[in-house]
Tab-separated table of N, CA and C and ligand atoms in Angstrom:
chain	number	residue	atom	x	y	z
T	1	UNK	N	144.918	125.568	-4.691
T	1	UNK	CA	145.503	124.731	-5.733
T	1	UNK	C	146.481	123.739	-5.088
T	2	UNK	N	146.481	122.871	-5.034
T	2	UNK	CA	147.459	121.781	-5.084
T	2	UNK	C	148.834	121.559	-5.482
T	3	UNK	N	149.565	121.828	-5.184
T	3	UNK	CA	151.090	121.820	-5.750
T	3	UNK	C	152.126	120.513	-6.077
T	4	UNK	N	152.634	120.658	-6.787
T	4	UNK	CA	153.166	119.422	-6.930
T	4	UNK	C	154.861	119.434	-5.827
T	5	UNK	N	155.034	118.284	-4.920
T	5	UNK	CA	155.708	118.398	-3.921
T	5	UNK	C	156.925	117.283	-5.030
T	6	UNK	N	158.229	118.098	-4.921
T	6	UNK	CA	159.418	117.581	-5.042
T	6	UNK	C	159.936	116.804	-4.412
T	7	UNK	N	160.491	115.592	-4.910
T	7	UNK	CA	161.447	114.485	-3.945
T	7	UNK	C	162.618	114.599	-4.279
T	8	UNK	N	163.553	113.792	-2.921
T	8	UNK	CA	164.665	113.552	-2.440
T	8	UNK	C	165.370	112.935	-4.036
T	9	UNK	N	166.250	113.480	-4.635
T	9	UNK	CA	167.653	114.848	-4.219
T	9	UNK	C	166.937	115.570	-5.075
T	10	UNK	N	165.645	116.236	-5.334
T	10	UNK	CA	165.368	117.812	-5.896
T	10	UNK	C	166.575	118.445	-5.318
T	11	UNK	N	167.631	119.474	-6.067
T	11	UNK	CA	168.128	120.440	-5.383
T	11	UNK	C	167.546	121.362	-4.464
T	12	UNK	N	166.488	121.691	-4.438
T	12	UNK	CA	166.124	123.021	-3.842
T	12	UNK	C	165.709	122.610	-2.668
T	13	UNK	N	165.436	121.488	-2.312
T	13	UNK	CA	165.698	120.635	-1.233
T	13	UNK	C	166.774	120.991	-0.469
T	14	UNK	N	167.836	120.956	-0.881
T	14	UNK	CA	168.918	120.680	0.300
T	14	UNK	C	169.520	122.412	0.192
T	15	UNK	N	168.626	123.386	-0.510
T	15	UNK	CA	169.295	124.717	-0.204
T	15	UNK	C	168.565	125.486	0.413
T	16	UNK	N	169.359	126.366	1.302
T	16	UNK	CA	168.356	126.965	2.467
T	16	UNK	C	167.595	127.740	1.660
T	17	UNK	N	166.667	128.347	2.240
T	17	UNK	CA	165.543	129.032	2.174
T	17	UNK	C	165.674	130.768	1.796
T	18	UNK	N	165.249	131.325	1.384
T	18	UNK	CA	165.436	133.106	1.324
T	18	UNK	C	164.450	133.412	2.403
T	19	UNK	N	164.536	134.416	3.373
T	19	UNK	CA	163.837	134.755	4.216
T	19	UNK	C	162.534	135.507	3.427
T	20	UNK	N	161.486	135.793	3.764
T	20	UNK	CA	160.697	136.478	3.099
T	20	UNK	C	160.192	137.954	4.015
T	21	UNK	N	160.510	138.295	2.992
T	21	UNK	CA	160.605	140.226	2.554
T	21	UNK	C	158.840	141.182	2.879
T	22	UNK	N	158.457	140.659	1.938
T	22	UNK	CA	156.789	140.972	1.798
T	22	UNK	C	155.961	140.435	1.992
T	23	UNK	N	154.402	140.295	2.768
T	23	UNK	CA	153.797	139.920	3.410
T	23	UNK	C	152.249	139.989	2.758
T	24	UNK	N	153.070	139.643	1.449
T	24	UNK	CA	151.447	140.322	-0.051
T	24	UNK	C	150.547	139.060	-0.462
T	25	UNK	N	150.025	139.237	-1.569
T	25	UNK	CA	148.384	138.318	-1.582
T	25	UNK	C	149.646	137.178	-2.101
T	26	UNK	N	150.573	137.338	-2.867
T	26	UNK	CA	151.330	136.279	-3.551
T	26	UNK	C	151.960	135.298	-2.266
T	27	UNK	N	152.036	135.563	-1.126
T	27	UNK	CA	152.226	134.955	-0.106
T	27	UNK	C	151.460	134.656	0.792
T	28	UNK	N	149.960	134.967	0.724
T	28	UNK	CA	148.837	134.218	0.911
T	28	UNK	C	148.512	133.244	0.427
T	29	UNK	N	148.644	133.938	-0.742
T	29	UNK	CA	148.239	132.145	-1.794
T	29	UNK	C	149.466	131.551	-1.859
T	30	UNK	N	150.763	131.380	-1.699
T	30	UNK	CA	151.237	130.170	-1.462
T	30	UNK	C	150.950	129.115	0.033
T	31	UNK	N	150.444	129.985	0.867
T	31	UNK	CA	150.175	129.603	2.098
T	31	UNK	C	149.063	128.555	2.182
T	32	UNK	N	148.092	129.285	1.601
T	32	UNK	CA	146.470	128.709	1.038
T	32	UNK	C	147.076	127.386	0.202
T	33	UNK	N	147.703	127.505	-0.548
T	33	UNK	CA	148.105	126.397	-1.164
T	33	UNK	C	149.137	125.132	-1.043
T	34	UNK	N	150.022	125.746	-0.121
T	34	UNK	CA	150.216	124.827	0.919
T	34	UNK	C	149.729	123.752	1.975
T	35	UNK	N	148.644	124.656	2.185
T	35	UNK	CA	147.985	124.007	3.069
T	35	UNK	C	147.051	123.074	2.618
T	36	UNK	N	146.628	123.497	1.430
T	36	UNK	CA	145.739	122.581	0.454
T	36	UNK	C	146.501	121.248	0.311
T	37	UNK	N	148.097	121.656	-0.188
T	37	UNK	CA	148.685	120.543	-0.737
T	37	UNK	C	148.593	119.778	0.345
T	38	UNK	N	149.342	119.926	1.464
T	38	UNK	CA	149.919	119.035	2.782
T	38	UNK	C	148.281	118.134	3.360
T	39	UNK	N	146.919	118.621	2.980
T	39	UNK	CA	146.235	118.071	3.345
T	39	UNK	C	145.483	116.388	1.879
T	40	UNK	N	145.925	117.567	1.379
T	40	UNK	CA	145.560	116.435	-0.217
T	40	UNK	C	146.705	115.289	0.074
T	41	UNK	N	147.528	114.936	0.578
T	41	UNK	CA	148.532	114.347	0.707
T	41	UNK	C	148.567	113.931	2.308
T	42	UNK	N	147.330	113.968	3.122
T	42	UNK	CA	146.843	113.502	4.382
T	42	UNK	C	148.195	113.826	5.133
T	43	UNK	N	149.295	115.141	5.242
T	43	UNK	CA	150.301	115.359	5.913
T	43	UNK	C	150.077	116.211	7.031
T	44	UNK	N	151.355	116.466	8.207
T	44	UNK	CA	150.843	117.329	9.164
T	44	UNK	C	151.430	118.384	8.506
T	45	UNK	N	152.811	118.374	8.044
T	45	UNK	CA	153.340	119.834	7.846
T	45	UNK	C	153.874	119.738	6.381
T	46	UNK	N	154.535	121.211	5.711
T	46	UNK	CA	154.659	121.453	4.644
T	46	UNK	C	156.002	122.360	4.422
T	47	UNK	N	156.926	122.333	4.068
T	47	UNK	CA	158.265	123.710	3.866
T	47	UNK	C	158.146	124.116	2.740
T	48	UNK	N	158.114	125.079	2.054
T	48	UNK	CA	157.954	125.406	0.955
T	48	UNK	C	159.091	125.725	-0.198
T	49	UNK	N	160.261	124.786	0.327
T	49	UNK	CA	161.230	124.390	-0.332
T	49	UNK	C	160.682	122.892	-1.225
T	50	UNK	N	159.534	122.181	-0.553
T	50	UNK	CA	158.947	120.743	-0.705
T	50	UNK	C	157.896	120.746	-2.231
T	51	UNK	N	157.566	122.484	-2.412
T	51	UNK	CA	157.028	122.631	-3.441
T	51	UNK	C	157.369	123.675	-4.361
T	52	UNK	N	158.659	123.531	-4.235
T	52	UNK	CA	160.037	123.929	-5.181
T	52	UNK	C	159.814	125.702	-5.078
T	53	UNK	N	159.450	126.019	-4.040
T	53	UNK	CA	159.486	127.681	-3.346
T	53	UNK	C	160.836	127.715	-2.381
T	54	UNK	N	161.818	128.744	-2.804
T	54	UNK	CA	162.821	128.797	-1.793
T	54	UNK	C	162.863	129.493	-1.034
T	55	UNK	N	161.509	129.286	-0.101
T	55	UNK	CA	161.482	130.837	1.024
T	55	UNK	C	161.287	130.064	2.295
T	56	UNK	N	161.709	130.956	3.614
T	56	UNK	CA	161.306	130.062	4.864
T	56	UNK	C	160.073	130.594	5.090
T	57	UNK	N	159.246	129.410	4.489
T	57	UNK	CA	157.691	129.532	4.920
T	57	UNK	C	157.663	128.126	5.078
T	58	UNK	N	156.610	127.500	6.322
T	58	UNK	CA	155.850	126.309	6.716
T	58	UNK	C	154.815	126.486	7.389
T	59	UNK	N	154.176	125.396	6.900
T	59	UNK	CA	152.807	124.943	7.465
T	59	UNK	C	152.605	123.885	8.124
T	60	UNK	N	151.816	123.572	9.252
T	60	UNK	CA	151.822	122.604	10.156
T	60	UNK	C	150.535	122.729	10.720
T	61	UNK	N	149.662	121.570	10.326
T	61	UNK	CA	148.194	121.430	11.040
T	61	UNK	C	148.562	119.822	11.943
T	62	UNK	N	148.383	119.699	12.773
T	62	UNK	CA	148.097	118.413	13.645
T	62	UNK	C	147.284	117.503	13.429
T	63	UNK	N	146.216	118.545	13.357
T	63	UNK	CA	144.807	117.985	12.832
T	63	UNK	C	144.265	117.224	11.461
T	64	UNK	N	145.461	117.406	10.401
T	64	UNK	CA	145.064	117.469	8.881
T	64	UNK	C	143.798	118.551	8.619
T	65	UNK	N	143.416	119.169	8.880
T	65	UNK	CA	142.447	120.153	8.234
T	65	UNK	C	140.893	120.112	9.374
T	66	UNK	N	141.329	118.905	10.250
T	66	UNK	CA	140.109	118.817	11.343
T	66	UNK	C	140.180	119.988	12.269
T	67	UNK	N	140.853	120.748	12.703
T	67	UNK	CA	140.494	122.067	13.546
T	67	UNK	C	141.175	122.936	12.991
T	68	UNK	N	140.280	123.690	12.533
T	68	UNK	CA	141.071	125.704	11.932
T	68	UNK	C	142.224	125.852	13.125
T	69	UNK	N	142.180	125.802	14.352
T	69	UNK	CA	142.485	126.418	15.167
T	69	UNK	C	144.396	125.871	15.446
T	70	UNK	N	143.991	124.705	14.779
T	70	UNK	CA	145.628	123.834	14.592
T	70	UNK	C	146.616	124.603	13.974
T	71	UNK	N	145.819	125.161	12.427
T	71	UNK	CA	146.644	125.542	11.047
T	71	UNK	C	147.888	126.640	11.621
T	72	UNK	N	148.588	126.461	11.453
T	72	UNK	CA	150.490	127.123	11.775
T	72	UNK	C	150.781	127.640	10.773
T	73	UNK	N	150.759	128.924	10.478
T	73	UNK	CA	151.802	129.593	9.322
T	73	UNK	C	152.780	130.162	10.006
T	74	UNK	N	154.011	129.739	9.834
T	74	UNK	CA	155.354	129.608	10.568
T	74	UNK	C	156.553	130.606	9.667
T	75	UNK	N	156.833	131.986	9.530
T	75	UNK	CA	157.743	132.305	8.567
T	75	UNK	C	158.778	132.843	9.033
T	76	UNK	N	160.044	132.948	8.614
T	76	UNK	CA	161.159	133.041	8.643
T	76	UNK	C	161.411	132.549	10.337
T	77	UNK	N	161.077	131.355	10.599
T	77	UNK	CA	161.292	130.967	12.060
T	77	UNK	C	162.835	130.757	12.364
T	78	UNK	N	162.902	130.759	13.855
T	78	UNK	CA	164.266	130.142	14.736
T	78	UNK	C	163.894	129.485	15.859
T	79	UNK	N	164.520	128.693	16.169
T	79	UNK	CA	164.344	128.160	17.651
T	79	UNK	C	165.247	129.107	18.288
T	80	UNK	N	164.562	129.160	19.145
T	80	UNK	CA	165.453	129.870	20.569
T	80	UNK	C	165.487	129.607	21.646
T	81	UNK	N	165.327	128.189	21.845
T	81	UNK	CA	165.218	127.227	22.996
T	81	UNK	C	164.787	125.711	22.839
T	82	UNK	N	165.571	124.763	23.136
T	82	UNK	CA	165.227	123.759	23.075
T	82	UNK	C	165.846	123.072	24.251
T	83	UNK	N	164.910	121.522	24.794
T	83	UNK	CA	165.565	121.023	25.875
T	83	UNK	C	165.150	119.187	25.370
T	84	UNK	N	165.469	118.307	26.432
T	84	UNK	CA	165.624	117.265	25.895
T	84	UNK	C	165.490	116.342	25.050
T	85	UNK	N	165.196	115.364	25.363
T	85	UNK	CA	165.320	114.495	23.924
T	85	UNK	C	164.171	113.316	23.281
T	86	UNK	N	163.569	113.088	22.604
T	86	UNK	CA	163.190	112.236	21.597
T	86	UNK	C	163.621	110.986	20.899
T	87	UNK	N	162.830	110.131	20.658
T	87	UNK	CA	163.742	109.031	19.792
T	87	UNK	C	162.131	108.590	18.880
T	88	UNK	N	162.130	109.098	18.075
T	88	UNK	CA	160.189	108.844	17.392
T	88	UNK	C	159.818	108.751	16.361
T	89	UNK	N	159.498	107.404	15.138
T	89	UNK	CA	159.426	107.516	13.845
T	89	UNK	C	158.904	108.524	13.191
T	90	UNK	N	159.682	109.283	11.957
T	90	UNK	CA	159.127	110.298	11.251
T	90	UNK	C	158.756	110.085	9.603
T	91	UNK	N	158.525	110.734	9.368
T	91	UNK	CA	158.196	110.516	7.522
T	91	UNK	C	158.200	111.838	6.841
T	92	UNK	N	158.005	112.329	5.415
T	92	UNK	CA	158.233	113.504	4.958
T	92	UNK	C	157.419	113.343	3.761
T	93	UNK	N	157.057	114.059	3.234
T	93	UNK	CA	156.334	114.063	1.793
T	93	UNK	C	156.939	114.343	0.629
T	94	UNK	N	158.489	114.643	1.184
T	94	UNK	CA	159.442	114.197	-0.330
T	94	UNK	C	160.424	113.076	0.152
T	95	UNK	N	160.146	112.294	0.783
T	95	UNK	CA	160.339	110.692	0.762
T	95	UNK	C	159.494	109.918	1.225
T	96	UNK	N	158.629	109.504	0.027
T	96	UNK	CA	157.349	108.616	0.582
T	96	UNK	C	158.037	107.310	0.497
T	97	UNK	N	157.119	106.783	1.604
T	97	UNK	CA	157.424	105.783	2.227
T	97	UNK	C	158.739	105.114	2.928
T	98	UNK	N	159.452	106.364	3.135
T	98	UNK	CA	160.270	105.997	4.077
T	98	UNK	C	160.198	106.538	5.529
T	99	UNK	N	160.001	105.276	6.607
T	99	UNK	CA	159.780	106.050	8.039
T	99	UNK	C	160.594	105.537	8.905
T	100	UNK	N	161.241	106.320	9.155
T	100	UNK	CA	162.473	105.660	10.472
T	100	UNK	C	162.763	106.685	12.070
T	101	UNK	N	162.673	106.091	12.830
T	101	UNK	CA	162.910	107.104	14.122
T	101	UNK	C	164.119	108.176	13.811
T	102	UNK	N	164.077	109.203	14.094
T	102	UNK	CA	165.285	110.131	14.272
T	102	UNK	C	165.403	110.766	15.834
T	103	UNK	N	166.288	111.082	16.158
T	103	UNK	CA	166.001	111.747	17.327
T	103	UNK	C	166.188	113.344	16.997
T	104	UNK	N	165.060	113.703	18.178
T	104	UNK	CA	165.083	115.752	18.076
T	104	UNK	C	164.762	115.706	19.423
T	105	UNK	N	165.018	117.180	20.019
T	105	UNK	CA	164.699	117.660	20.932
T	105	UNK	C	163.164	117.802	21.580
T	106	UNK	N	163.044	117.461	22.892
T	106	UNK	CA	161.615	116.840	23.413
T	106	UNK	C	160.251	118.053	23.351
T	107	UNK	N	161.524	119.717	23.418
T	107	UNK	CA	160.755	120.589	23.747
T	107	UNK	C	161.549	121.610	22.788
T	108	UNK	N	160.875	122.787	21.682
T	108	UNK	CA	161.374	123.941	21.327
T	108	UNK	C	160.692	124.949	21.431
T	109	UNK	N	161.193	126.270	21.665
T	109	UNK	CA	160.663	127.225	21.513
T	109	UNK	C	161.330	127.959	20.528
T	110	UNK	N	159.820	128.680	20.017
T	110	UNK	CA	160.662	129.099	18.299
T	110	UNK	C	160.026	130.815	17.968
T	111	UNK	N	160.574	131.702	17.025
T	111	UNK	CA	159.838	133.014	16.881
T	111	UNK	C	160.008	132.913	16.017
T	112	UNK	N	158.790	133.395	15.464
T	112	UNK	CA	158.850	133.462	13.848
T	112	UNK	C	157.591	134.817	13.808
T	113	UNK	N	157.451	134.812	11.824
T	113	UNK	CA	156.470	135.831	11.785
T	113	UNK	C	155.161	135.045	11.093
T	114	UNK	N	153.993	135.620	11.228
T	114	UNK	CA	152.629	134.675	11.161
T	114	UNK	C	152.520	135.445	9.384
T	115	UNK	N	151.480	135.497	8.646
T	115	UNK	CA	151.162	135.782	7.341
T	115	UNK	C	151.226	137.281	7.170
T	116	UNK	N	151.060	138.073	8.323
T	116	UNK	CA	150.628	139.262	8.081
T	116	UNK	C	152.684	139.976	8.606
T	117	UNK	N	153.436	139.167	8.828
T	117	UNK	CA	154.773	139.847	9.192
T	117	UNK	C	154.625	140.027	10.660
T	118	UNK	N	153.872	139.501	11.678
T	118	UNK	CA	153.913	139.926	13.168
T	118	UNK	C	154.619	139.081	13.669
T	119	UNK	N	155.704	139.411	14.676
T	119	UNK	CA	156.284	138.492	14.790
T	119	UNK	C	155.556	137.591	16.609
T	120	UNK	N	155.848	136.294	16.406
T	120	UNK	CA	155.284	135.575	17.741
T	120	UNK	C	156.522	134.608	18.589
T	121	UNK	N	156.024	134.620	19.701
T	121	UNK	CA	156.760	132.817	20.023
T	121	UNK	C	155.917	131.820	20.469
T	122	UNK	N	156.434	130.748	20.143
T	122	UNK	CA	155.246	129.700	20.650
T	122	UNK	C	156.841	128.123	21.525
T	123	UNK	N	155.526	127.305	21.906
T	123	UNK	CA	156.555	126.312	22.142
T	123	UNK	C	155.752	125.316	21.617
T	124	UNK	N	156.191	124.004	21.297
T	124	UNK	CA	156.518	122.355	21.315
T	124	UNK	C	156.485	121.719	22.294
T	125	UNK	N	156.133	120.819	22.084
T	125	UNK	CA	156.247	119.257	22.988
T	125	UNK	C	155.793	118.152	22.326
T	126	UNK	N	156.430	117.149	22.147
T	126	UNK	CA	156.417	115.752	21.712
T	126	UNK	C	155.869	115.946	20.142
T	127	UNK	N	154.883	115.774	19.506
T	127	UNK	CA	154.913	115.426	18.339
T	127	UNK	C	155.035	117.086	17.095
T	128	UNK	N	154.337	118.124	18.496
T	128	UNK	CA	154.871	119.044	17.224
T	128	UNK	C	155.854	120.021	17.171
T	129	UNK	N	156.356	119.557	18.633
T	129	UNK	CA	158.172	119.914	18.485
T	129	UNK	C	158.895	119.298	17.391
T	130	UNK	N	158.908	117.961	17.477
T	130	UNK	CA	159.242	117.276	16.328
T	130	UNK	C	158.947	117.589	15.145
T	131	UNK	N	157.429	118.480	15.043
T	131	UNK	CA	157.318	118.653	13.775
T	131	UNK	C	157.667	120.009	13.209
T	132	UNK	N	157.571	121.074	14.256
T	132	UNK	CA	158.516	122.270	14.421
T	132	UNK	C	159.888	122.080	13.747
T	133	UNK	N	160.711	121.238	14.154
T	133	UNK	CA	162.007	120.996	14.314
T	133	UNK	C	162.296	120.340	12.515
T	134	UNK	N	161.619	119.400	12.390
T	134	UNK	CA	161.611	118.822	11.006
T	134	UNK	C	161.080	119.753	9.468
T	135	UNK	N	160.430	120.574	9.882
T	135	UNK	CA	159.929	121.737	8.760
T	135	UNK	C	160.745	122.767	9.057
T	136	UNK	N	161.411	123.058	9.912
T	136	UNK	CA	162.472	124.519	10.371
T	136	UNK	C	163.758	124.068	9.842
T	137	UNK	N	164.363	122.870	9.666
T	137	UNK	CA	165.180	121.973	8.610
T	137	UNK	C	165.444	121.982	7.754
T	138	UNK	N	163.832	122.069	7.208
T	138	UNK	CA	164.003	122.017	5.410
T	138	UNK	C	164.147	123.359	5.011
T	139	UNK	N	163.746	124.657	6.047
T	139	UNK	CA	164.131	125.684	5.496
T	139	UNK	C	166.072	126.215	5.413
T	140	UNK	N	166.390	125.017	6.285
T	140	UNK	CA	167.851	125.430	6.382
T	140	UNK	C	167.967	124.239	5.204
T	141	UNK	N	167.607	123.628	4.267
T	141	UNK	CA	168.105	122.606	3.681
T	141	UNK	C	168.608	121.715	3.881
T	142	UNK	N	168.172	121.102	5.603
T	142	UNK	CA	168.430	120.307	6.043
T	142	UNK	C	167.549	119.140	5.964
T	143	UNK	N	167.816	117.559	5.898
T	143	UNK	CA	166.692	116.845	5.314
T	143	UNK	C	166.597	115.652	6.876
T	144	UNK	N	165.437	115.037	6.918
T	144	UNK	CA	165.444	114.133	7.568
T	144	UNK	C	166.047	112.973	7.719
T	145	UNK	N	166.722	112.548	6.385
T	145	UNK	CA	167.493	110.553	6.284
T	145	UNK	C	168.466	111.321	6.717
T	146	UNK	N	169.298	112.888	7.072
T	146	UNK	CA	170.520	112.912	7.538
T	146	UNK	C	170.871	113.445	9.128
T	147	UNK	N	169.291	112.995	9.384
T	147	UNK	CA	169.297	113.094	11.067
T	147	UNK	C	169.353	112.104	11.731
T	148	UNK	N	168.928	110.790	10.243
T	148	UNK	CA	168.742	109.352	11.447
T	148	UNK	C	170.762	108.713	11.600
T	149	UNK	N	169.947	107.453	12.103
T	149	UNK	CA	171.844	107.323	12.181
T	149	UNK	C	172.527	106.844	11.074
T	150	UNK	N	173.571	106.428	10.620
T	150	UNK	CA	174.304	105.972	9.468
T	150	UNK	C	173.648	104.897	9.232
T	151	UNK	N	173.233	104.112	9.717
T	151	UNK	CA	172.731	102.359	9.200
T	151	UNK	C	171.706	103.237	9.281
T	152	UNK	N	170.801	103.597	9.621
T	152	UNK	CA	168.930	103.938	8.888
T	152	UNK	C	169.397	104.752	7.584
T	153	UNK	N	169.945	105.769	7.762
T	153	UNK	CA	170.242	106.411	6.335
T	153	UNK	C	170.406	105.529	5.395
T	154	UNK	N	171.419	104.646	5.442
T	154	UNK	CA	172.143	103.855	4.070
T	154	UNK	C	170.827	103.277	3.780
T	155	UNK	N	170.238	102.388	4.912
T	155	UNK	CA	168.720	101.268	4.264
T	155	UNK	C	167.780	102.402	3.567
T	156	UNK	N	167.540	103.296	3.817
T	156	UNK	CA	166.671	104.732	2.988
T	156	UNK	C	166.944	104.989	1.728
T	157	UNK	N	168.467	105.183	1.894
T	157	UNK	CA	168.878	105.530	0.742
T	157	UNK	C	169.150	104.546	-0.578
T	158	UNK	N	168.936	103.096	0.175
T	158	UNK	CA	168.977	101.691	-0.625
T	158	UNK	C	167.848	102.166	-0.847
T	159	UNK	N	167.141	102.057	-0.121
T	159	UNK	CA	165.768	101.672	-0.615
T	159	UNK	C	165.271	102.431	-1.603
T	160	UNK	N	165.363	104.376	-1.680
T	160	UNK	CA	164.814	104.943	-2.560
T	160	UNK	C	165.431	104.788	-3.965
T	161	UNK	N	166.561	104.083	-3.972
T	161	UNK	CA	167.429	103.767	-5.147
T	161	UNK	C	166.618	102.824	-6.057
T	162	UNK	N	166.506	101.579	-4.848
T	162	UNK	CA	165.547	100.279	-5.628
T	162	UNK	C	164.197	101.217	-6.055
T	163	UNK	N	163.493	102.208	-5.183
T	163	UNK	CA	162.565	102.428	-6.217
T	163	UNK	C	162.730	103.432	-6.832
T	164	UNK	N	164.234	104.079	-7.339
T	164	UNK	CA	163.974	104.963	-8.540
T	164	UNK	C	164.162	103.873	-9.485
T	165	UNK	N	165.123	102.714	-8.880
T	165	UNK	CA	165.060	101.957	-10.483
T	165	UNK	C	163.998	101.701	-10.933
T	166	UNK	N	162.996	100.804	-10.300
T	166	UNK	CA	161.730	100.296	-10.323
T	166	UNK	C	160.715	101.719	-10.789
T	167	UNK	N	160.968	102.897	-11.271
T	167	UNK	CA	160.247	103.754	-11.487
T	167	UNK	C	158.972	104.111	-10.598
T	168	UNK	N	159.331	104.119	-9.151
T	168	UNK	CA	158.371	103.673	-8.408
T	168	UNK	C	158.411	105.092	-7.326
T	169	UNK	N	159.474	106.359	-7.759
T	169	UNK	CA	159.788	107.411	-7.310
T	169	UNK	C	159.890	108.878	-7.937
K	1	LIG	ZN1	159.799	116.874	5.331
């Protein structure tokens, strides 16, 4: 099923995440449906704060849905290592059409638990460190316009203004 993805200032947006507890069919199918959504919406990744779920769960395909072997179910993650640096336009699916470079770290390594509660580590480099780093965010209720710098934020935040007036958000 398809979910309907919340935009910038949804509250549940900017509040962290509940870790998740149980590892049952009700957390399959938000997963399944996650993944549905983030591809119906041609995205790489998904937090499930984005479809008004307050748990640290994300999804992250590279591929959009072109290799099984991409699909990332990422839960209650941490980084536990990161090293240099980035400077690389990003975007989000609860602020469409806004894309501005932010900087993140070049490389992370992160542990988390996969669907079934096992826990793994994996690492990053260049685009899905970045994308690691940007969905592990939203589970802390952290958002992307408040990573870029003060002048990209303000033009973002102009901008999504002009299109809430314009009913265009
Ligand atoms: Zn996002």
């Amino acid at each position: 099923m398809i979910l309907k993805i919340v935009k910038y200032p949804e509250p549940v947006l900017s509040q962290p995440g509940e870790p998740v507890t149980e590892f049952n069919a009700e957390l399959h199918r938000l997963v399944a449906d996650m993944f549905e959504t983030t591809y119906a919406n041609q995205g790489i990744g998904l937090a499930a704060p984005q479809v008004g779920v307050s748990k640290r769960v994300t999804v992250i395909d590279l591929s959009v849905g072109k290799n099984p072997k991409d699909k990332l179910v990422i839960i209650n993650p941490e980084i536990i290592f990161s090293a240099g640096k980035q400077y690389e336009e990003e975007g989000c699916l609860s602020f469409p059409d806004i894309r501005e470079k932010v900087s993140r770290a070049a490389k992370v390594r992160i542990r988390a638990q996969d669907a079934h509660g096992k826990w793994f580590e994996m690492d990053g480099d260049e685009l899905l460190s970045r994308c690691l780093q940007h969905e592990i965010d939203h589970l802390d209720g952290m958002l992307f316009i408040f990573r870029m710098s003060a002048l990209k934020r303000d033009l973002s935040l102009r901008k999504i203004r002009k299109m809430q007036r314009a009913g265009e958000w």
